[in-house]
Amino acid sequence: VWNDHNNETCPATWSQCTGVAQVRWALTGNKGYVPNENLPNVFMAVATDLGDPTSPYGDVHIRYKPEAASRLAAGALNVAYGMKDVYYMGPYGANATCKIDGNNADFMINFDNVNSDGLMMKNPTGFEYYDSTSKAWVYIKTDIFKIASNGMSIGFSIAGGKSVTSIRYDWYQAPCNPDTGIYNCAVYDKKSMYPAGPFIVDVA
């Protein structure tokens, strides 16, 4: 449901698709989260962990409707009904730093919109860094990660001459290992078990 430009007080909402990453990003006004300054009166359900590759209706039309609906309901209570104590949407990347020592690199990513119980990291998949030297995104393969209350670190090997300027998460079709079932994203809010949505952040 999209709001009429002549009626900006009417909240709009959608459930994030599990397909093409560029579509997921564009739906948020290129921010990765809503509401924001470009889309001030909208809310969404992050559904990247509800992929359904065997759906008879096509993988875009998932069968996990109750799960997506409960997340949309939380957003409606917070945004449309003003119940600001109701948590919704899940964490999103706020900023990142990177330290490189020889062929070893370590990212520290901080998240916003995290509940009091902090983050949960199920696996280290879905992260890429942008190498400005080759002008290409490089997938991070690692089993080295640590979790903190509002952040996480990832250690990995890096070839010499790389220049890391950005990091992105779940920026490809069908993230979160849908072939192995639902609820398999890397990062979740521990209390609500809402997944972090796809994001891009510059590296300081």
Tab-separated table of C-alpha atoms in Angstrom:
chain	number	residue	atom	x	y	z
A	1	VAL	CA	0.000	0.000	0.000
A	2	TRP	CA	1.545	3.307	-1.056
A	3	ASN	CA	0.398	6.609	0.346
A	4	ASP	CA	-1.224	9.264	-1.809
A	5	HIS	CA	1.104	12.259	-2.244
A	6	ASN	CA	-1.855	14.475	-1.379
A	7	ASN	CA	-2.413	12.613	1.885
A	8	GLU	CA	0.972	12.290	3.573
A	9	THR	CA	-0.671	11.545	6.929
A	10	CYS	CA	-1.813	8.137	5.678
A	11	PRO	CA	0.902	5.597	6.576
A	12	ALA	CA	2.091	3.237	3.854
A	13	THR	CA	3.500	-0.231	4.413
A	14	TRP	CA	4.971	-3.250	2.676
A	15	SER	CA	6.716	-6.509	3.372
A	16	GLN	CA	10.273	-6.582	2.067
A	17	CYS	CA	10.685	-9.051	-0.775
A	18	THR	CA	13.322	-11.763	-0.581
A	19	GLY	CA	14.344	-11.335	-4.214
A	20	VAL	CA	16.422	-8.659	-5.945
A	21	ALA	CA	18.496	-6.571	-3.530
A	22	GLN	CA	18.250	-3.370	-5.578
A	23	VAL	CA	14.459	-3.487	-5.232
A	24	ARG	CA	14.689	-3.935	-1.461
A	25	TRP	CA	17.055	-0.953	-1.265
A	26	ALA	CA	14.983	1.318	-3.523
A	27	LEU	CA	11.814	0.673	-1.522
A	28	THR	CA	13.467	2.348	1.473
A	29	GLY	CA	14.453	5.482	-0.440
A	30	ASN	CA	18.045	4.189	-0.592
A	31	LYS	CA	18.431	4.214	3.177
A	32	GLY	CA	17.905	0.558	4.100
A	33	TYR	CA	15.329	1.363	6.772
A	34	VAL	CA	12.087	3.301	7.212
A	35	PRO	CA	10.809	5.718	8.367
A	36	ASN	CA	13.532	8.115	7.215
A	37	GLU	CA	13.811	11.677	5.923
A	38	ASN	CA	12.883	10.580	2.396
A	39	LEU	CA	9.960	8.376	3.502
A	40	PRO	CA	8.764	9.796	6.827
A	41	ASN	CA	5.413	8.099	7.237
A	42	VAL	CA	5.938	4.496	6.192
A	43	PHE	CA	6.899	1.213	7.797
A	44	MET	CA	7.881	-2.238	6.579
A	45	ALA	CA	8.454	-5.805	7.651
A	46	VAL	CA	11.948	-7.151	7.010
A	47	ALA	CA	11.282	-10.563	5.459
A	48	THR	CA	14.646	-11.541	4.013
A	49	ASP	CA	14.738	-14.608	6.289
A	50	LEU	CA	11.389	-15.879	4.993
A	51	GLY	CA	12.584	-17.000	1.568
A	52	ASP	CA	10.496	-19.742	-0.018
A	53	PRO	CA	12.308	-21.142	-3.089
A	54	THR	CA	9.881	-24.086	-3.425
A	55	SER	CA	6.732	-21.970	-3.320
A	56	PRO	CA	4.311	-23.104	-6.065
A	57	TYR	CA	3.544	-19.419	-6.638
A	58	GLY	CA	7.172	-18.476	-7.309
A	59	ASP	CA	9.865	-17.551	-4.814
A	60	VAL	CA	8.703	-13.915	-4.626
A	61	HIS	CA	5.312	-15.070	-3.317
A	62	ILE	CA	6.281	-16.700	-0.043
A	63	ARG	CA	3.902	-18.909	1.935
A	64	TYR	CA	5.022	-17.580	5.331
A	65	LYS	CA	2.253	-14.972	5.482
A	66	PRO	CA	1.578	-15.101	9.273
A	67	GLU	CA	5.251	-14.452	10.047
A	68	ALA	CA	5.393	-11.428	7.742
A	69	ALA	CA	1.999	-10.197	8.963
A	70	SER	CA	3.043	-10.231	12.621
A	71	ARG	CA	6.042	-8.025	11.762
A	72	LEU	CA	3.828	-5.638	9.808
A	73	ALA	CA	1.412	-5.494	12.738
A	74	ALA	CA	4.230	-4.400	15.057
A	75	GLY	CA	5.141	-1.639	12.608
A	76	ALA	CA	1.516	-0.515	12.387
A	77	LEU	CA	1.240	-0.238	16.164
A	78	ASN	CA	4.432	1.829	16.376
A	79	VAL	CA	4.109	4.107	13.335
A	80	ALA	CA	0.381	4.324	12.558
A	81	TYR	CA	-0.975	4.111	16.120
A	82	GLY	CA	1.854	5.879	17.910
A	83	MET	CA	2.695	3.035	20.316
A	84	LYS	CA	6.406	3.833	20.410
A	85	ASP	CA	7.169	1.164	23.004
A	86	VAL	CA	6.348	-1.544	20.413
A	87	TYR	CA	9.555	-2.739	18.752
A	88	TYR	CA	9.521	-3.386	15.015
A	89	MET	CA	11.635	-3.821	11.871
A	90	GLY	CA	14.842	-5.168	13.435
A	91	PRO	CA	18.428	-3.847	13.553
A	92	TYR	CA	20.129	-1.991	10.730
A	93	GLY	CA	23.766	-1.115	10.103
A	94	ALA	CA	24.708	2.367	11.286
A	95	ASN	CA	28.484	2.654	10.801
A	96	ALA	CA	31.611	0.529	10.452
A	97	THR	CA	35.349	0.626	10.948
A	98	CYS	CA	38.041	-1.594	9.429
A	99	LYS	CA	41.539	-2.384	10.661
A	100	ILE	CA	44.000	-4.041	8.291
A	101	ASP	CA	47.200	-5.647	9.524
A	102	GLY	CA	49.095	-7.301	6.704
A	103	ASN	CA	46.736	-9.870	5.184
A	104	ASN	CA	44.355	-9.797	8.141
A	105	ALA	CA	41.352	-7.500	8.342
A	106	ASP	CA	38.768	-6.879	11.034
A	107	PHE	CA	35.441	-5.112	10.597
A	108	MET	CA	33.508	-3.605	13.491
A	109	ILE	CA	29.889	-2.870	12.573
A	110	ASN	CA	27.578	-0.923	14.866
A	111	PHE	CA	23.800	-1.261	14.606
A	112	ASP	CA	20.857	0.987	15.403
A	113	ASN	CA	17.361	-0.113	16.465
A	114	VAL	CA	18.554	-2.859	18.819
A	115	ASN	CA	16.510	-4.045	21.828
A	116	SER	CA	17.832	-4.186	25.378
A	117	ASP	CA	18.987	-7.812	25.001
A	118	GLY	CA	21.346	-6.890	22.174
A	119	LEU	CA	22.164	-8.763	18.991
A	120	MET	CA	22.318	-12.435	18.054
A	121	MET	CA	24.588	-13.679	15.283
A	122	LYS	CA	23.679	-17.055	13.813
A	123	ASN	CA	26.371	-17.235	11.146
A	124	PRO	CA	28.889	-14.966	9.361
A	125	THR	CA	27.329	-15.161	5.877
A	126	GLY	CA	26.100	-12.333	3.687
A	127	PHE	CA	28.859	-9.730	4.173
A	128	GLU	CA	30.876	-8.089	1.390
A	129	TYR	CA	33.396	-5.264	1.272
A	130	TYR	CA	34.024	-2.817	-1.549
A	131	ASP	CA	37.590	-2.726	-2.839
A	132	SER	CA	38.089	0.704	-4.403
A	133	THR	CA	41.317	-0.471	-6.059
A	134	SER	CA	39.594	-3.079	-8.239
A	135	LYS	CA	36.221	-1.295	-8.049
A	136	ALA	CA	34.480	-4.531	-7.097
A	137	TRP	CA	32.541	-6.050	-4.213
A	138	VAL	CA	34.329	-8.958	-2.543
A	139	TYR	CA	32.418	-11.613	-0.617
A	140	ILE	CA	33.788	-12.219	2.892
A	141	LYS	CA	34.443	-15.886	3.690
A	142	THR	CA	35.101	-16.372	7.391
A	143	ASP	CA	34.157	-18.220	10.542
A	144	ILE	CA	35.673	-15.570	12.813
A	145	PHE	CA	33.111	-13.294	14.419
A	146	LYS	CA	32.258	-11.781	17.767
A	147	ILE	CA	29.028	-10.215	18.956
A	148	ALA	CA	28.535	-7.275	21.301
A	149	SER	CA	25.384	-5.606	22.627
A	150	ASN	CA	24.934	-3.221	19.690
A	151	GLY	CA	27.656	-4.374	17.334
A	152	MET	CA	29.670	-7.195	15.884
A	153	SER	CA	33.147	-7.810	14.500
A	154	ILE	CA	34.213	-9.995	11.579
A	155	GLY	CA	37.780	-11.141	10.977
A	156	PHE	CA	38.922	-12.323	7.550
A	157	SER	CA	41.889	-12.632	5.220
A	158	ILE	CA	42.494	-9.941	2.645
A	159	ALA	CA	44.871	-9.823	-0.318
A	160	GLY	CA	47.553	-7.167	-0.394
A	161	GLY	CA	46.773	-3.902	-2.156
A	162	LYS	CA	43.085	-3.910	-1.295
A	163	SER	CA	41.452	-0.654	-0.244
A	164	VAL	CA	38.272	-1.176	1.803
A	165	THR	CA	35.784	1.701	1.628
A	166	SER	CA	32.331	0.193	2.286
A	167	ILE	CA	30.622	-2.905	3.613
A	168	ARG	CA	27.250	-4.296	2.662
A	169	TYR	CA	25.037	-7.065	3.985
A	170	ASP	CA	22.595	-9.435	2.246
A	171	TRP	CA	22.995	-7.615	-1.039
A	172	TYR	CA	22.031	-10.418	-3.374
A	173	GLN	CA	19.017	-12.433	-4.425
A	174	ALA	CA	17.635	-14.926	-1.911
A	175	PRO	CA	19.884	-14.147	1.065
A	176	CYS	CA	19.748	-15.972	4.403
A	177	ASN	CA	20.154	-19.491	2.981
A	178	PRO	CA	16.478	-20.126	2.085
A	179	ASP	CA	17.288	-23.628	0.826
A	180	THR	CA	17.910	-24.653	4.454
A	181	GLY	CA	14.665	-23.165	5.793
A	182	ILE	CA	13.562	-19.891	7.327
A	183	TYR	CA	15.127	-17.814	10.122
A	184	ASN	CA	18.674	-18.250	8.802
A	185	CYS	CA	19.937	-14.681	8.440
A	186	ALA	CA	23.253	-13.843	10.068
A	187	VAL	CA	22.140	-11.037	12.399
A	188	TYR	CA	19.007	-10.792	14.571
A	189	ASP	CA	17.692	-8.677	17.381
A	190	LYS	CA	17.970	-11.156	20.239
A	191	LYS	CA	14.770	-10.229	22.074
A	192	SER	CA	12.330	-10.002	19.144
A	193	MET	CA	14.211	-12.321	16.761
A	194	TYR	CA	13.629	-9.820	13.945
A	195	PRO	CA	16.405	-10.007	11.337
A	196	ALA	CA	18.675	-7.150	10.345
A	197	GLY	CA	17.731	-5.878	6.930
A	198	PRO	CA	20.133	-5.370	4.011
A	199	PHE	CA	22.379	-2.313	4.348
A	200	ILE	CA	25.417	-0.504	2.956
A	201	VAL	CA	27.653	1.602	5.205
A	202	ASP	CA	30.888	3.454	4.542
A	203	VAL	CA	33.952	2.324	6.437
A	204	ALA	CA	35.805	4.823	8.605
